[in-house]
Short mmCIF file of C-alpha atoms in Angstrom, two decimals:
data_model
loop_
_atom_site.label_atom_id
_atom_site.label_comp_id
_atom_site.label_asym_id
_atom_site.label_seq_id
_atom_site.Cartn_x
_atom_site.Cartn_y
_atom_site.Cartn_z
CA MET A 1 181.21 105.82 25.79
CA MET A 2 180.75 104.43 22.23
CA ILE A 3 177.45 102.77 21.39
CA LEU A 4 176.14 100.88 18.47
CA ALA A 5 172.39 101.14 18.29
CA LEU A 6 169.59 99.16 16.37
CA GLU A 7 166.09 100.02 15.87
CA THR A 8 163.74 97.55 14.17
CA THR A 9 160.29 97.98 16.07
CA ALA A 10 158.24 99.45 13.32
CA LYS A 11 158.27 99.93 9.44
CA ALA A 12 161.61 101.55 9.59
CA ALA A 13 164.95 99.96 10.38
CA SER A 14 167.98 101.99 11.41
CA CYS A 15 171.42 101.69 13.03
CA ALA A 16 173.65 104.45 14.61
CA VAL A 17 176.98 104.96 16.50
CA LEU A 18 177.17 107.62 19.16
CA ARG A 19 180.15 108.58 21.10
CA GLU A 20 179.87 110.79 24.22
CA GLY A 21 176.37 111.74 22.91
CA MET A 22 177.45 112.81 19.52
CA PRO A 23 176.27 110.91 16.48
CA LEU A 24 179.21 109.60 14.44
CA ALA A 25 177.35 107.61 11.83
CA THR A 26 173.64 106.59 11.20
CA ALA A 27 171.79 104.66 8.47
CA TRP A 28 167.77 104.54 8.30
CA GLN A 29 165.54 102.91 5.84
CA ALA A 30 161.87 102.74 5.48
CA THR A 31 161.24 101.09 2.12
CA GLY A 32 159.09 98.40 3.16
CA LEU A 33 161.79 95.66 2.66
CA THR A 34 162.03 93.25 5.45
CA HIS A 35 164.46 94.03 8.41
CA SER A 36 165.90 90.54 8.11
CA ARG A 37 167.01 91.55 4.48
CA THR A 38 168.04 95.15 5.21
CA LEU A 39 169.29 95.47 8.77
CA MET A 40 172.77 93.70 8.86
CA PRO A 41 173.87 95.18 5.48
CA MET A 42 173.03 98.54 6.84
CA VAL A 43 175.09 98.08 10.04
CA GLU A 44 178.08 96.53 8.16
CA ASP A 45 178.08 99.40 5.62
CA MET A 46 177.80 102.07 8.16
CA LEU A 47 180.71 100.68 10.21
CA LYS A 48 182.97 100.07 7.03
CA ASN A 49 182.29 103.73 5.66
CA SER A 50 183.01 105.11 9.13
CA GLU A 51 186.21 103.07 9.59
CA LEU A 52 184.76 101.63 12.73
CA THR A 53 184.42 98.00 14.21
CA LEU A 54 182.57 96.22 16.68
CA ALA A 55 185.88 96.20 18.75
CA ASP A 56 185.61 99.92 19.10
CA MET A 57 182.20 99.69 20.80
CA ASP A 58 181.72 99.65 24.68
CA ALA A 59 178.11 98.33 24.32
CA ILE A 60 175.50 97.58 21.79
CA ALA A 61 171.92 98.94 22.32
CA VAL A 62 168.47 97.80 20.83
CA ALA A 63 164.96 99.08 21.18
CA ALA A 64 163.60 96.10 22.95
CA GLY A 65 159.92 97.01 22.82
CA PRO A 66 157.04 97.48 22.41
CA GLY A 67 156.64 97.08 18.82
CA SER A 68 156.09 94.79 15.93
CA PHE A 69 156.65 91.18 16.95
CA THR A 70 158.55 90.32 14.20
CA GLY A 71 160.55 93.39 14.15
CA LEU A 72 161.60 92.90 17.79
CA ARG A 73 162.68 89.31 17.28
CA ILE A 74 164.78 90.52 14.23
CA GLY A 75 166.52 93.38 16.23
CA ILE A 76 167.10 91.26 19.48
CA ALA A 77 168.52 88.38 17.57
CA ALA A 78 170.91 90.63 15.54
CA VAL A 79 172.23 92.43 18.58
CA LYS A 80 172.57 88.95 20.47
CA GLY A 81 174.59 87.82 17.47
CA LEU A 82 176.83 90.88 17.35
CA ALA A 83 177.37 91.02 21.14
CA TRP A 84 178.36 87.20 21.45
CA ALA A 85 180.76 87.59 18.63
CA ALA A 86 182.46 90.71 19.80
CA ASP A 87 182.03 89.92 23.53
CA LYS A 88 180.27 93.11 24.19
CA PRO A 89 177.52 94.13 26.71
CA CYS A 90 173.91 94.95 25.52
CA ILE A 91 171.77 97.63 26.59
CA ARG A 92 168.12 97.14 26.27
CA VAL A 93 165.99 100.30 25.78
CA SER A 94 162.31 101.12 25.82
CA THR A 95 161.31 101.85 22.34
CA LEU A 96 158.91 104.55 23.53
CA GLU A 97 161.53 106.31 25.66
CA ALA A 98 163.89 106.12 22.69
CA MET A 99 161.48 107.94 20.61
CA ALA A 100 161.26 110.70 23.02
CA TRP A 101 164.92 111.62 23.57
CA PRO A 102 165.55 113.31 20.21
CA LEU A 103 162.70 115.62 21.43
CA ALA A 104 164.25 116.51 24.87
CA HIS A 105 165.40 119.95 23.61
CA MET A 106 161.68 120.99 23.46
CA THR A 107 159.57 122.18 26.23
CA GLY A 108 156.29 120.58 26.99
CA THR A 109 154.82 117.17 26.99
CA ILE A 110 155.94 114.41 24.71
CA VAL A 111 153.30 111.80 23.73
CA CYS A 112 154.94 108.66 22.46
CA ALA A 113 152.47 106.67 20.44
CA MET A 114 152.82 103.43 18.37
CA ASP A 115 149.90 101.99 16.50
CA ALA A 116 148.81 98.90 18.39
CA ARG A 117 145.92 98.19 16.11
CA ARG A 118 142.32 97.88 17.47
CA GLN A 119 142.13 101.68 18.42
CA GLN A 120 144.98 101.14 20.85
CA ILE A 121 148.41 102.58 21.07
CA TYR A 122 151.68 101.68 22.83
CA ASN A 123 152.34 104.68 24.67
CA ALA A 124 154.59 106.43 27.23
CA ILE A 125 154.28 110.34 28.24
CA PHE A 126 157.26 112.37 29.08
CA GLU A 127 157.92 116.02 30.34
CA ALA A 128 160.66 117.49 28.21
CA GLY A 129 162.78 120.52 28.95
CA GLU A 130 166.26 121.71 28.96
CA GLY A 131 167.56 118.70 27.23
CA THR A 132 166.09 116.17 29.79
CA LEU A 133 163.14 114.00 30.10
CA LYS A 134 160.83 113.20 33.19
CA ARG A 135 158.93 109.83 32.63
CA LEU A 136 155.14 110.54 33.63
CA CYS A 137 153.95 107.13 33.17
CA PRO A 138 155.00 103.56 32.53
CA ASP A 139 155.10 102.03 28.98
CA ARG A 140 151.63 100.62 28.43
CA ALA A 141 149.06 99.57 25.59
CA ILE A 142 146.00 101.84 26.11
CA SER A 143 143.14 102.94 24.13
CA LEU A 144 143.17 106.18 22.36
CA ALA A 145 140.12 107.29 24.62
CA GLU A 146 142.08 106.67 27.70
CA ALA A 147 145.00 108.49 26.44
CA ALA A 148 142.88 111.58 25.68
CA GLU A 149 141.27 111.32 29.16
CA GLU A 150 144.85 111.64 30.79
CA LEU A 151 145.91 114.38 28.42
CA HIS A 152 142.80 116.62 29.21
CA HIS A 153 144.71 117.58 32.37
CA ILE A 154 147.94 118.56 30.79
CA HIS A 155 148.89 122.20 30.45
CA GLY A 156 151.34 123.56 27.76
CA PRO A 157 152.31 122.25 24.43
CA ILE A 158 151.70 118.56 23.57
CA THR A 159 153.94 117.07 20.90
CA VAL A 160 153.30 113.55 19.54
CA VAL A 161 155.92 111.20 18.30
CA GLY A 162 156.11 107.68 16.74
CA ASP A 163 154.53 105.73 13.85
CA GLY A 164 151.07 106.27 15.54
CA TRP A 165 151.36 109.99 15.32
CA LYS A 166 148.59 110.57 12.79
CA LEU A 167 146.18 108.22 14.56
CA CYS A 168 146.89 109.74 17.77
CA THR A 169 146.91 113.46 16.76
CA ASP A 170 143.61 113.14 14.77
CA PHE A 171 141.99 111.48 17.64
CA LEU A 172 143.26 114.20 20.44
CA THR A 173 142.15 117.00 17.87
CA GLU A 174 138.59 115.56 17.77
CA GLN A 175 138.63 115.42 21.49
CA GLY A 176 139.39 119.15 21.65
CA ILE A 177 143.13 118.60 22.83
CA ALA A 178 145.38 120.83 21.08
CA CYS A 179 148.61 118.86 19.98
CA GLN A 180 151.19 118.97 17.27
CA ALA A 181 153.16 116.16 15.53
CA ALA A 182 156.89 116.01 16.00
CA PRO A 183 159.02 117.41 13.31
CA ALA A 184 158.95 115.14 10.24
CA HIS A 185 162.82 114.28 10.51
CA LEU A 186 162.11 113.33 14.25
CA ARG A 187 158.82 111.76 14.07
CA LEU A 188 159.56 108.21 13.48
CA GLN A 189 161.56 105.78 15.54
CA SER A 190 165.29 105.87 14.99
CA ALA A 191 168.61 104.40 16.29
CA VAL A 192 169.80 107.67 17.28
CA GLY A 193 167.21 107.86 19.99
CA VAL A 194 167.91 104.32 21.15
CA ALA A 195 171.62 105.22 21.53
CA MET A 196 170.70 108.59 23.45
CA ALA A 197 168.52 106.45 25.83
CA ALA A 198 171.17 103.72 26.22
CA GLU A 199 173.94 106.23 27.07
CA ARG A 200 171.95 107.52 29.95
CA LEU A 201 171.38 104.06 31.27
CA GLY A 202 175.08 103.53 31.10
CA GLN A 203 176.49 100.47 32.89
CA GLU A 204 173.51 100.10 35.10
CA GLY A 205 171.45 99.27 31.96
CA GLN A 206 173.77 96.59 30.61
CA VAL A 207 172.92 92.90 30.33
CA SER A 208 174.50 89.94 28.77
CA ALA A 209 173.59 88.91 25.34
CA GLN A 210 172.03 85.57 26.91
CA GLU A 211 169.75 87.87 29.13
CA LEU A 212 168.56 90.19 26.29
CA ALA A 213 164.93 89.69 25.60
CA PRO A 214 162.17 91.54 23.95
CA VAL A 215 159.28 93.45 25.83
CA TYR A 216 156.02 92.76 24.23
CA LEU A 217 153.57 94.56 26.74
CA ARG A 218 150.66 92.31 25.32
CA LEU A 219 150.19 88.94 23.65
CA SER A 220 150.44 88.41 19.88
CA GLN A 221 147.47 87.89 17.87
CA ALA A 222 148.02 84.36 17.51
CA GLU A 223 148.44 83.83 21.17
CA ARG A 224 145.33 85.81 21.91
CA GLU A 225 143.39 83.50 19.46
CA ARG A 226 144.77 80.45 21.07
CA LEU A 227 143.67 81.36 24.44
CA ALA A 228 140.47 82.45 23.27
CA ARG A 229 139.93 78.88 21.51
CA LEU A 230 140.99 77.39 24.93
CA ASN A 231 138.55 79.46 26.99
CA GLN A 232 135.71 78.44 24.60
CA GLY A 233 136.52 74.76 25.07
#
Protein backbone atom coordinates (compact mmCIF):
# COMPACT_ATOMS: atom_id res chain seq x y z
CA MET A 1 0.00 0.00 0.00
CA MET A 2 1.36 3.43 -0.96
CA ILE A 3 0.10 6.36 1.12
CA LEU A 4 0.54 10.10 0.76
CA ALA A 5 0.19 11.72 4.20
CA LEU A 6 -0.13 15.34 5.36
CA GLU A 7 0.33 16.83 8.85
CA THR A 8 -0.69 20.43 9.64
CA THR A 9 -2.00 20.32 13.20
CA ALA A 10 0.66 22.49 14.87
CA LYS A 11 3.52 24.85 13.97
CA ALA A 12 5.27 22.32 11.71
CA ALA A 13 3.86 21.24 8.37
CA SER A 14 4.97 18.04 6.71
CA CYS A 15 4.17 15.52 4.02
CA ALA A 16 5.39 11.99 3.38
CA VAL A 17 4.97 8.96 1.16
CA LEU A 18 5.14 5.46 2.63
CA ARG A 19 5.10 2.18 0.73
CA GLU A 20 4.59 -1.03 2.68
CA GLY A 21 5.70 0.69 5.87
CA MET A 22 8.88 2.19 4.43
CA PRO A 23 9.27 5.96 3.91
CA LEU A 24 9.98 6.79 0.28
CA ALA A 25 10.01 10.57 0.65
CA THR A 26 9.25 13.23 3.21
CA ALA A 27 9.36 17.01 3.64
CA TRP A 28 9.05 18.89 6.95
CA GLN A 29 9.06 22.58 7.75
CA ALA A 30 8.64 24.56 10.99
CA THR A 31 9.71 28.05 9.94
CA GLY A 32 6.61 29.84 11.19
CA LEU A 33 5.25 30.48 7.70
CA THR A 34 1.56 29.71 7.28
CA HIS A 35 0.64 26.21 6.18
CA SER A 36 -1.56 27.62 3.44
CA ARG A 37 1.63 29.06 1.93
CA THR A 38 4.01 26.13 2.44
CA LEU A 39 2.03 22.89 2.34
CA MET A 40 1.11 22.38 -1.31
CA PRO A 41 4.50 23.49 -2.70
CA MET A 42 6.10 20.95 -0.32
CA VAL A 43 3.80 18.19 -1.57
CA GLU A 44 4.35 19.07 -5.22
CA ASP A 45 8.14 19.27 -4.87
CA MET A 46 8.33 16.03 -2.90
CA LEU A 47 6.32 14.09 -5.47
CA LYS A 48 8.19 15.62 -8.39
CA ASN A 49 11.62 14.93 -6.91
CA SER A 50 10.58 11.35 -6.15
CA GLU A 51 9.13 10.83 -9.64
CA LEU A 52 5.78 9.98 -8.09
CA THR A 53 2.25 11.21 -8.84
CA LEU A 54 -1.10 11.11 -7.09
CA ALA A 55 -2.06 8.31 -9.45
CA ASP A 56 0.58 6.14 -7.76
CA MET A 57 -1.11 6.47 -4.36
CA ASP A 58 -3.58 4.01 -2.90
CA ALA A 59 -4.90 6.57 -0.41
CA ILE A 60 -4.27 10.04 1.01
CA ALA A 61 -4.03 10.34 4.80
CA VAL A 62 -4.25 13.34 7.09
CA ALA A 63 -3.93 14.12 10.78
CA ALA A 64 -7.56 15.08 11.38
CA GLY A 65 -7.30 16.28 14.95
CA PRO A 66 -7.00 17.37 17.59
CA GLY A 67 -4.84 20.39 16.87
CA SER A 68 -4.80 23.99 15.74
CA PHE A 69 -8.21 24.89 14.32
CA THR A 70 -6.67 26.76 11.40
CA GLY A 71 -4.06 24.09 10.76
CA LEU A 72 -6.67 21.33 10.75
CA ARG A 73 -8.85 23.18 8.26
CA ILE A 74 -5.88 23.73 5.93
CA GLY A 75 -4.84 20.07 6.06
CA ILE A 76 -8.35 18.73 5.59
CA ALA A 77 -9.05 21.10 2.69
CA ALA A 78 -5.78 20.12 0.99
CA VAL A 79 -6.50 16.42 1.27
CA LYS A 80 -10.06 16.86 0.05
CA GLY A 81 -8.79 18.70 -3.03
CA LEU A 82 -6.09 16.12 -3.76
CA ALA A 83 -8.44 13.19 -3.23
CA TRP A 84 -11.20 14.63 -5.40
CA ALA A 85 -8.78 15.47 -8.20
CA ALA A 86 -7.19 12.01 -8.21
CA ASP A 87 -10.31 10.03 -7.22
CA LYS A 88 -8.55 8.54 -4.20
CA PRO A 89 -9.91 7.50 -0.80
CA CYS A 90 -8.92 9.42 2.34
CA ILE A 91 -7.75 8.03 5.67
CA ARG A 92 -8.54 10.12 8.73
CA VAL A 93 -5.92 9.62 11.47
CA SER A 94 -5.82 10.74 15.11
CA THR A 95 -3.10 13.37 15.48
CA LEU A 96 -2.15 11.91 18.85
CA GLU A 97 -1.89 8.33 17.63
CA ALA A 98 0.20 9.48 14.66
CA MET A 99 2.63 11.12 17.10
CA ALA A 100 3.08 7.83 18.95
CA TRP A 101 3.77 5.45 16.04
CA PRO A 102 7.37 6.59 15.33
CA LEU A 103 8.10 5.63 18.97
CA ALA A 104 6.54 2.16 18.79
CA HIS A 105 10.01 0.59 18.76
CA MET A 106 10.53 1.79 22.34
CA THR A 107 9.38 -0.02 25.47
CA GLY A 108 7.21 1.78 28.00
CA THR A 109 4.46 4.37 28.17
CA ILE A 110 4.09 7.01 25.46
CA VAL A 111 2.36 10.21 26.58
CA CYS A 112 1.17 12.28 23.63
CA ALA A 113 0.81 15.94 24.54
CA MET A 114 -0.26 18.93 22.48
CA ASP A 115 -0.51 22.34 24.11
CA ALA A 116 -4.23 23.16 24.31
CA ARG A 117 -3.63 26.38 26.33
CA ARG A 118 -5.11 27.24 29.74
CA GLN A 119 -2.99 24.54 31.47
CA GLN A 120 -4.61 21.87 29.33
CA ILE A 121 -3.22 19.40 26.84
CA TYR A 122 -4.71 17.32 24.07
CA ASN A 123 -3.66 13.91 25.24
CA ALA A 124 -3.65 10.18 24.63
CA ILE A 125 -1.56 7.48 26.30
CA PHE A 126 -0.15 4.37 24.66
CA GLU A 127 1.86 1.38 25.76
CA ALA A 128 4.69 0.73 23.30
CA GLY A 129 6.69 -2.42 22.76
CA GLU A 130 8.09 -4.58 19.98
CA GLY A 131 6.93 -2.20 17.28
CA THR A 132 3.29 -2.08 18.33
CA LEU A 133 1.07 0.29 20.30
CA LYS A 134 -1.72 -0.41 22.77
CA ARG A 135 -4.06 2.51 23.36
CA LEU A 136 -4.72 3.11 27.07
CA CYS A 137 -7.25 5.95 26.78
CA PRO A 138 -9.23 7.86 24.14
CA ASP A 139 -8.11 11.18 22.72
CA ARG A 140 -9.14 13.94 25.12
CA ALA A 141 -8.49 17.48 26.29
CA ILE A 142 -7.49 17.33 29.96
CA SER A 143 -5.66 19.41 32.53
CA LEU A 144 -2.03 18.75 33.31
CA ALA A 145 -3.09 17.90 36.86
CA GLU A 146 -5.47 15.22 35.60
CA ALA A 147 -2.77 13.75 33.38
CA ALA A 148 -0.31 13.66 36.28
CA GLU A 149 -2.85 11.92 38.51
CA GLU A 150 -3.23 9.10 35.96
CA LEU A 151 0.51 8.76 35.38
CA HIS A 152 1.27 8.40 39.10
CA HIS A 153 0.07 4.81 38.71
CA ILE A 154 2.25 3.98 35.68
CA HIS A 155 5.27 1.75 36.20
CA GLY A 156 8.24 1.78 33.83
CA PRO A 157 9.69 4.45 31.53
CA ILE A 158 7.45 7.32 30.44
CA THR A 159 8.25 9.19 27.21
CA VAL A 160 6.47 12.42 26.24
CA VAL A 161 5.98 13.34 22.58
CA GLY A 162 4.33 16.27 20.82
CA ASP A 163 4.55 20.05 20.74
CA GLY A 164 3.44 20.12 24.39
CA TRP A 165 6.41 18.01 25.47
CA LYS A 166 8.16 20.71 27.54
CA LEU A 167 4.99 21.92 29.21
CA CYS A 168 4.11 18.33 30.09
CA THR A 169 7.54 17.08 31.17
CA ASP A 170 8.12 20.15 33.36
CA PHE A 171 4.78 19.68 35.13
CA LEU A 172 5.19 15.92 35.57
CA THR A 173 8.70 16.36 36.95
CA GLU A 174 7.40 18.92 39.47
CA GLN A 175 4.86 16.30 40.54
CA GLY A 176 7.61 13.75 41.14
CA ILE A 177 6.85 11.67 38.06
CA ALA A 178 9.98 10.50 36.23
CA CYS A 179 9.68 11.06 32.50
CA GLN A 180 11.73 11.96 29.45
CA ALA A 181 11.07 13.77 26.21
CA ALA A 182 11.12 11.79 22.98
CA PRO A 183 14.35 12.06 20.94
CA ALA A 184 14.55 15.47 19.26
CA HIS A 185 14.08 14.13 15.72
CA LEU A 186 10.89 12.28 16.79
CA ARG A 187 9.53 14.85 19.22
CA LEU A 188 7.13 16.80 17.03
CA GLN A 189 4.23 15.80 14.83
CA SER A 190 5.18 14.47 11.40
CA ALA A 191 3.50 13.09 8.31
CA VAL A 192 5.57 9.90 8.60
CA GLY A 193 3.65 9.05 11.77
CA VAL A 194 0.38 9.88 10.02
CA ALA A 195 1.22 7.47 7.22
CA MET A 196 2.26 4.75 9.69
CA ALA A 197 -1.05 5.07 11.54
CA ALA A 198 -3.01 5.19 8.27
CA GLU A 199 -1.36 2.02 6.99
CA ARG A 200 -2.53 0.14 10.07
CA LEU A 201 -6.08 1.39 9.59
CA GLY A 202 -5.96 0.20 5.98
CA GLN A 203 -9.17 -0.02 4.02
CA GLU A 204 -11.26 -0.04 7.21
CA GLY A 205 -10.17 3.53 7.90
CA GLN A 206 -10.91 4.88 4.45
CA VAL A 207 -13.55 7.55 3.85
CA SER A 208 -14.48 9.60 0.83
CA ALA A 209 -13.29 13.17 0.36
CA GLN A 210 -16.84 14.30 1.00
CA GLU A 211 -16.97 12.48 4.37
CA LEU A 212 -13.59 13.74 5.58
CA ALA A 213 -13.93 16.18 8.49
CA PRO A 214 -11.72 17.48 11.31
CA VAL A 215 -11.97 16.31 14.93
CA TYR A 216 -11.64 19.29 17.28
CA LEU A 217 -12.33 17.72 20.75
CA ARG A 218 -13.42 21.10 22.09
CA LEU A 219 -14.98 24.36 20.90
CA SER A 220 -12.82 27.12 19.45
CA GLN A 221 -12.19 30.23 21.56
CA ALA A 222 -14.58 32.25 19.39
CA GLU A 223 -17.33 29.65 19.87
CA ARG A 224 -16.71 29.53 23.65
CA GLU A 225 -16.95 33.31 23.86
CA ARG A 226 -20.17 33.32 21.82
CA LEU A 227 -21.77 30.74 24.11
CA ALA A 228 -20.64 32.70 27.17
CA ARG A 229 -22.34 35.83 25.81
CA LEU A 230 -25.54 33.86 25.10
CA ASN A 231 -25.55 32.40 28.60
CA GLN A 232 -25.08 35.86 30.14
CA GLY A 233 -27.98 37.16 28.13
